[in-house]
Coordinates of C-alpha atoms and ligand atoms in Angstrom, one line a residue:
M119 CA 111.0 97.2 76.3
T120 CA 109.3 94.5 78.9
V121 CA 111.0 94.5 81.9
R122 CA 112.3 91.1 82.6
F123 CA 114.3 89.9 86.1
V124 CA 116.7 87.7 84.9
P125 CA 118.5 86.1 88.2
D126 CA 122.5 84.8 88.6
A127 CA 121.1 82.1 89.3
V128 CA 118.3 80.4 91.4
W129 CA 117.7 78.1 94.6
I130 CA 114.9 76.4 95.9
E131 CA 114.2 74.5 98.6
R132 CA 115.4 71.0 98.6
A133 CA 111.7 69.8 100.7
E134 CA 110.0 72.2 97.8
W135 CA 111.3 71.0 95.1
D136 CA 108.1 69.8 93.7
T137 CA 105.5 72.4 94.6
P138 CA 103.3 73.9 92.2
L139 CA 105.8 77.0 92.5
A140 CA 109.0 75.7 93.1
R141 CA 107.9 73.0 89.1
T142 CA 107.0 76.7 87.1
V143 CA 110.1 78.3 88.1
R144 CA 112.2 75.7 87.2
A145 CA 110.1 74.3 84.1
R146 CA 110.8 78.3 82.8
W147 CA 114.2 78.9 84.7
A148 CA 117.4 77.0 81.9
G149 CA 120.0 79.2 84.2
A150 CA 122.2 77.5 87.0
L151 CA 119.5 75.6 90.1
E152 CA 120.4 74.7 92.9
S153 CA 119.1 73.0 96.0
F154 CA 119.6 74.0 99.7
D155 CA 118.4 72.7 103.0
D156 CA 116.0 74.6 105.7
G157 CA 118.3 78.0 106.9
G158 CA 120.4 77.8 103.4
A159 CA 119.5 81.0 101.8
A160 CA 120.7 82.5 105.4
R161 CA 124.3 82.5 103.1
V162 CA 122.8 85.8 101.1
A163 CA 124.9 88.6 102.8
S164 CA 122.8 92.0 102.0
V165 CA 120.1 92.9 100.5
R166 CA 121.9 94.6 97.5
D167 CA 123.4 90.6 97.1
G168 CA 120.1 89.0 97.8
K169 CA 118.4 90.6 94.2
R170 CA 121.0 88.4 92.1
L171 CA 119.3 85.3 93.3
L172 CA 115.9 84.4 93.1
V173 CA 115.4 82.0 96.7
V174 CA 112.4 79.7 96.2
Q175 CA 111.3 78.6 99.8
R176 CA 108.1 77.8 101.6
H177 CA 107.3 80.7 104.3
R178 CA 107.3 79.8 107.9
G179 CA 104.6 81.9 109.5
T180 CA 101.3 83.9 108.6
F181 CA 101.1 86.1 105.8
L182 CA 98.5 88.0 106.3
R183 CA 99.1 91.0 107.4
H184 CA 97.7 95.1 108.4
C185 CA 99.9 97.5 106.8
P186 CA 102.3 98.8 108.8
A187 CA 102.3 101.7 106.9
G188 CA 99.2 102.4 109.8
T189 CA 101.2 104.4 112.9
A190 CA 98.8 106.4 115.4
G191 CA 98.3 109.7 114.8
L192 CA 98.5 109.1 111.1
V193 CA 94.9 108.5 109.0
C194 CA 95.1 104.8 107.9
C195 CA 93.3 103.8 104.6
N196 CA 93.2 99.9 106.7
Y197 CA 94.8 98.2 103.7
L198 CA 95.9 94.8 104.6
V199 CA 99.3 93.1 102.7
V200 CA 99.6 89.4 102.0
N201 CA 103.2 88.8 101.5
L202 CA 104.2 86.0 99.1
A203 CA 107.4 87.3 98.1
S204 CA 110.0 89.4 100.0
N205 CA 112.7 91.7 98.5
C206 CA 112.5 93.0 94.5
P207 CA 114.7 92.2 92.1
M208 CA 114.5 96.2 91.2
D209 CA 116.7 98.9 93.1
C210 CA 114.8 102.1 94.1
S211 CA 117.3 104.6 96.1
Y212 CA 114.8 105.4 98.8
C213 CA 113.5 101.5 99.1
F214 CA 112.4 100.9 102.6
L215 CA 113.5 96.9 102.1
Q216 CA 117.8 98.0 102.4
D217 CA 116.9 99.0 106.0
Y218 CA 113.9 96.1 106.4
L219 CA 115.0 93.4 105.1
T220 CA 118.7 93.3 106.2
D221 CA 118.0 90.4 108.6
A222 CA 116.7 88.3 105.6
P223 CA 117.9 90.1 102.1
A224 CA 116.7 86.8 99.7
L225 CA 115.0 87.6 97.0
T226 CA 112.3 85.3 98.1
A227 CA 109.6 83.3 96.3
Y228 CA 107.1 81.4 99.1
T229 CA 105.9 78.0 97.5
N230 CA 102.9 77.8 99.9
V231 CA 101.0 80.0 98.1
D232 CA 97.8 77.7 99.3
D233 CA 98.3 78.6 102.8
A234 CA 98.1 81.8 102.1
L235 CA 94.6 81.6 100.3
A236 CA 93.5 79.5 102.9
E237 CA 94.1 82.7 105.4
I238 CA 93.2 85.1 102.8
D239 CA 89.5 83.1 102.6
A240 CA 88.9 83.0 106.1
V241 CA 89.0 85.6 107.0
L242 CA 86.7 87.1 104.3
R243 CA 84.4 84.0 105.3
A244 CA 84.2 85.8 108.6
H245 CA 83.9 89.0 108.2
P246 CA 81.4 88.6 105.2
E247 CA 79.9 92.1 106.0
R248 CA 83.2 93.9 105.1
S249 CA 85.2 95.2 102.1
F250 CA 88.9 94.3 102.3
R251 CA 91.8 95.9 99.9
I252 CA 95.0 92.7 100.0
G253 CA 97.8 94.2 98.4
T254 CA 100.8 91.9 97.3
G255 CA 103.2 94.4 96.3
E256 CA 104.4 95.5 100.5
L257 CA 107.7 93.7 100.6
S258 CA 108.2 92.9 97.3
D259 CA 106.5 94.1 93.7
S260 CA 103.4 92.2 92.8
L261 CA 104.5 91.6 89.8
A262 CA 108.5 91.3 89.2
L263 CA 108.3 87.7 89.6
D264 CA 105.9 86.2 87.9
P265 CA 107.9 85.9 84.4
L266 CA 109.3 83.3 86.7
T267 CA 106.9 82.3 89.4
D268 CA 103.6 83.2 86.9
L269 CA 101.9 83.4 90.8
S270 CA 99.1 86.3 89.7
R271 CA 97.5 84.0 87.4
Q272 CA 96.7 81.9 90.4
L273 CA 95.6 85.3 92.7
V274 CA 93.2 87.0 89.9
P275 CA 90.5 84.2 90.1
F276 CA 91.0 83.5 93.2
F277 CA 90.0 87.5 93.9
A278 CA 87.4 87.1 90.9
A279 CA 85.8 84.7 92.7
R280 CA 85.2 87.0 96.7
P281 CA 82.5 89.5 96.9
N282 CA 84.5 90.8 100.1
A283 CA 87.8 91.7 99.2
L284 CA 90.2 93.3 96.5
L285 CA 93.3 92.4 95.5
E286 CA 95.8 95.5 94.9
L287 CA 98.9 94.5 92.1
K288 CA 101.5 97.2 92.7
T289 CA 104.6 97.1 90.2
K290 CA 107.1 99.7 88.8
T291 CA 107.1 97.5 85.4
D292 CA 105.7 96.5 82.3
Y293 CA 105.0 92.8 82.9
V294 CA 101.4 92.4 82.3
D295 CA 101.0 89.8 79.2
H296 CA 100.0 86.9 81.6
L297 CA 96.9 89.2 82.7
L298 CA 95.0 89.6 79.9
D299 CA 93.5 86.4 79.0
L300 CA 91.7 86.4 82.7
D301 CA 88.7 87.4 83.9
P302 CA 89.3 89.7 87.2
A303 CA 85.5 90.3 87.2
G304 CA 86.3 94.2 88.8
R305 CA 88.1 92.1 91.8
V306 CA 91.6 93.5 90.5
V307 CA 93.2 97.0 90.4
V308 CA 96.0 96.8 88.5
S309 CA 98.1 99.9 90.9
W310 CA 101.4 101.9 89.1
S311 CA 104.4 103.5 91.5
L312 CA 104.2 106.7 89.1
N313 CA 107.0 109.5 90.1
A314 CA 108.4 112.4 87.5
A315 CA 110.5 111.1 84.7
S316 CA 114.1 112.7 86.4
V317 CA 113.3 111.1 89.7
I318 CA 112.6 107.3 87.6
T319 CA 115.7 107.8 85.4
R320 CA 117.7 109.1 88.3
D321 CA 116.6 106.6 91.1
E322 CA 114.3 103.5 90.4
P323 CA 117.7 101.6 88.6
G324 CA 115.9 98.8 86.8
T325 CA 112.5 99.6 86.1
A326 CA 110.1 100.2 83.9
T327 CA 110.2 104.2 82.4
L328 CA 106.7 106.2 82.8
D329 CA 105.8 105.7 78.8
E330 CA 106.4 102.3 79.3
R331 CA 104.4 101.4 82.8
L332 CA 101.9 104.0 80.9
A333 CA 101.4 101.4 78.6
A334 CA 100.9 98.2 80.5
A335 CA 98.3 100.6 82.8
R336 CA 96.5 101.1 79.5
R337 CA 96.6 97.4 78.3
V338 CA 95.6 95.9 81.1
Q339 CA 92.4 98.5 80.8
H340 CA 91.6 97.5 78.0
A341 CA 91.4 93.6 79.5
G342 CA 89.1 94.4 81.8
Y343 CA 91.2 95.3 84.9
R344 CA 90.5 98.5 87.1
V345 CA 94.3 100.7 87.7
G346 CA 95.3 103.0 90.3
F347 CA 98.2 105.3 90.6
H348 CA 100.8 105.7 93.7
F349 CA 102.8 109.9 93.1
D350 CA 105.3 108.3 95.9
P351 CA 107.7 109.2 96.8
L352 CA 107.1 112.3 95.7
V353 CA 110.5 114.5 95.9
E354 CA 111.4 117.7 95.2
F355 CA 113.9 119.2 92.7
D356 CA 114.7 122.4 90.1
G357 CA 111.6 121.6 87.9
W358 CA 109.6 119.4 90.4
E359 CA 106.6 121.3 89.1
Q360 CA 106.8 120.9 84.9
E361 CA 107.5 116.8 85.3
Y362 CA 104.5 116.2 88.0
A363 CA 102.5 117.6 86.2
A364 CA 103.7 116.4 82.5
A365 CA 103.6 112.6 84.4
V366 CA 100.1 113.5 85.4
D367 CA 99.1 114.7 81.9
A368 CA 100.2 111.3 80.6
V369 CA 98.1 109.3 82.6
A370 CA 95.1 111.4 81.8
A371 CA 95.9 110.3 78.0
A372 CA 96.6 106.8 79.0
V373 CA 93.6 105.8 80.4
D374 CA 89.9 106.2 80.2
R375 CA 89.3 108.0 84.0
A376 CA 86.2 105.7 84.7
A377 CA 88.6 103.0 85.4
V378 CA 90.5 104.5 88.2
A379 CA 89.9 102.8 91.2
W380 CA 92.5 104.7 93.1
I381 CA 95.4 107.6 93.2
S382 CA 97.5 108.5 96.3
L383 CA 100.3 111.0 96.8
G384 CA 102.8 110.2 99.5
S385 CA 106.0 112.2 100.4
L386 CA 109.3 110.6 100.6
R387 CA 109.7 109.5 104.6
L388 CA 113.0 107.8 105.6
S389 CA 114.1 106.1 108.6
P390 CA 117.5 107.4 109.7
A391 CA 119.1 103.9 108.7
L392 CA 116.9 104.4 105.6
A393 CA 118.2 108.0 105.2
E394 CA 122.1 106.9 105.9
A395 CA 121.5 103.8 102.7
V396 CA 120.8 106.2 100.5
R397 CA 123.6 108.3 101.6
R398 CA 126.1 105.2 101.2
R399 CA 125.2 104.2 97.4
T400 CA 127.5 105.8 95.0
A401 CA 125.2 107.2 92.4
L402 CA 123.2 109.7 93.5
G403 CA 119.9 111.5 92.6
H404 CA 117.2 113.8 93.8
V405 CA 116.2 111.6 96.4
A406 CA 119.7 112.1 98.3
G407 CA 119.5 115.8 97.8
A408 CA 116.3 116.3 99.3
E409 CA 116.4 118.3 102.9
L410 CA 114.6 116.7 105.2
V411 CA 113.4 117.3 108.9
P412 CA 112.1 114.6 111.3
G413 CA 108.2 113.0 111.5
I414 CA 106.5 112.0 114.6
D415 CA 106.9 108.0 113.8
G416 CA 110.2 108.3 114.0
K417 CA 110.9 109.2 109.5
A418 CA 112.5 112.2 107.9
R419 CA 110.0 113.9 106.2
V420 CA 110.0 116.5 103.6
W421 CA 108.9 119.7 106.6
R422 CA 105.6 120.1 106.5
G423 CA 104.8 123.9 103.8
L424 CA 106.5 121.8 101.0
R425 CA 104.7 119.1 101.2
L426 CA 101.0 121.3 101.7
R427 CA 102.2 122.5 98.3
M428 CA 103.3 119.1 96.5
Y429 CA 99.9 118.3 97.5
R430 CA 98.0 121.2 96.6
V431 CA 99.8 121.1 93.5
L432 CA 99.4 117.6 92.7
A433 CA 96.2 117.3 94.0
A434 CA 94.5 120.5 91.6
R435 CA 96.3 119.2 88.2
L436 CA 94.9 115.3 88.7
R437 CA 91.4 116.8 89.7
A438 CA 91.7 119.1 86.0
A439 CA 93.1 116.5 84.4
L440 CA 90.6 113.2 85.5
G441 CA 87.4 114.5 87.6
D442 CA 86.9 113.1 90.9
V443 CA 88.8 109.8 91.1
P444 CA 89.1 108.7 94.6
L445 CA 92.2 111.0 96.1
Y446 CA 93.5 109.7 99.4
L447 CA 97.5 110.5 100.5
C448 CA 99.3 108.1 102.8
M449 CA 100.7 108.2 105.8
E450 CA 99.9 111.8 106.5
P451 CA 98.3 113.2 110.2
P452 CA 94.8 114.4 110.1
A453 CA 96.4 118.1 109.9
V454 CA 97.7 118.1 106.2
W455 CA 94.8 116.0 105.4
E456 CA 92.3 118.8 106.2
R457 CA 94.4 121.5 104.3
V458 CA 95.0 119.3 101.0
M459 CA 91.4 117.6 100.7
G460 CA 89.6 119.8 103.0
E461 CA 88.5 116.6 105.6
V462 CA 90.0 113.9 107.5
P463 CA 88.1 110.3 107.3
T464 CA 88.4 107.9 109.9
D465 CA 90.4 105.0 109.0
R466 CA 87.6 103.0 108.6
V467 CA 85.4 106.0 106.4
L468 CA 88.7 106.1 104.4
G469 CA 89.2 102.3 104.1
M470 CA 85.4 101.7 103.3
R471 CA 85.4 104.8 100.7
L472 CA 88.4 103.0 98.4
A473 CA 87.1 99.3 98.1
A474 CA 83.5 101.2 97.1
G475 CA 85.1 103.4 94.9
A476 CA 86.5 100.0 93.2
A477 CA 83.5 97.8 93.0
W478 CA 83.1 98.0 89.5
Ligands
LIG95 S1 110.1 98.9 92.8 FE1 109.5 98.7 95.2 S2 109.9 96.7 95.9 FE2 111.6 97.5 94.1 S3 113.8 98.2 94.5 FE3 111.4 100.3 94.2 S4 110.2 100.3 95.7 FE4 111.6 98.9 96.6

C-alpha cells in the first residue's frame, strides 16, 4: 500500500493563489478549498489539529539553517536543513514537532520555493571548496506532501546540477513513484527512518510499514538514487535485539550495499515537554514505557550503558550484513563515539566524510 496524505481541507493564502506550488496543489486537490489572508493559519489550534489540513502560504524569513541537533558537547555531522514545509501528516509518538511547533502548528507547504533555491545557490557558490549535505526532512517528512505539491521533482534536478551539495530526502512513506524518471546525477540520497517492526506498529501511526519502506528504497536505488537509513530512535523493549536484527537483515536483503550512502544510529531522546506530550497520548507504545535519564543537552535519554549496548549490537549487525558502509551516531558525546566507533571525528571531518562517501 502506498501511503497518501488526504487532508480534510486545503487553505491557500490569497496572495499566493497563483504561485506554481499553489497551482499544483489546486490541480491535484478536489476537496474542500479555502483562501485566507495573512495570519489566517493562526486559526489552527494544535499540532494534532494541524495535521488534518494543509495550509499553503509564503514563508517569511530564511529557509536554510544548521541542523539544530548540533549542540555543544555532542559530535555533529555538519548537516544543513532547508525548511520548505512545516509539521507532518503522520503522528509518531516521539516526534519532537509535538513540542517544537506548538506556537505554529499548521501543516504548511511554502510557496516561495524559488527564494529557498536562490538562498541555497548563493551558499553553494560562495563556498565551492566545501561539500554540503542538505536535507528537507527536519520540520516535516520530505516526501509526505509530494502527492499534492510535487515539490521533490523540482528539488532533484536543482541538486543534480550542483557539484558541491547532496540533497537528502528523508521519509517514513513509500511515496517514490514521482522520483523514478528523474536523473539524480549522484547528488540525491533518499533515506528512510527505520525502526523495529513493533515500534513502527505501536509508535508510528500513519507511516509505511518496514517492508513498504524497504520496497520503496529498492525502487529508488534501481532508478539511480543512493539510499540512506536512520535507525532512530532506538527503543528498548522485550525482544529489541531480535527485532532490530531482523530490520538490519531486511535492509541488507532489500538494497545493494554499494548504493548505501550512510546509516545513522540514534537513541530515544525526549525534551521534558515532549516526554509530557508522550505520556498524555492515549495509545501508549514502547516509547512511553522507556526508562530515561537526563542528558547534557537537557533531553532525557536511555542511560549510557544501555545506549552503548544497543549501538554495539546494531553496529556489529550492520557491519556483518552491509560491510563498510558509512555509519555514524546522532547526537552523542565523544565518549560514546570512542567506545562504539573507536574514534572521535571532528564535526568538519565527519561532515566531509559523509558527503564524500556518498559521492557517486
Ligand atoms: S514521520 Fe517524522 S516528522 Fe512525521 S510525525 Fe513521524 S517523526 Fe514526526
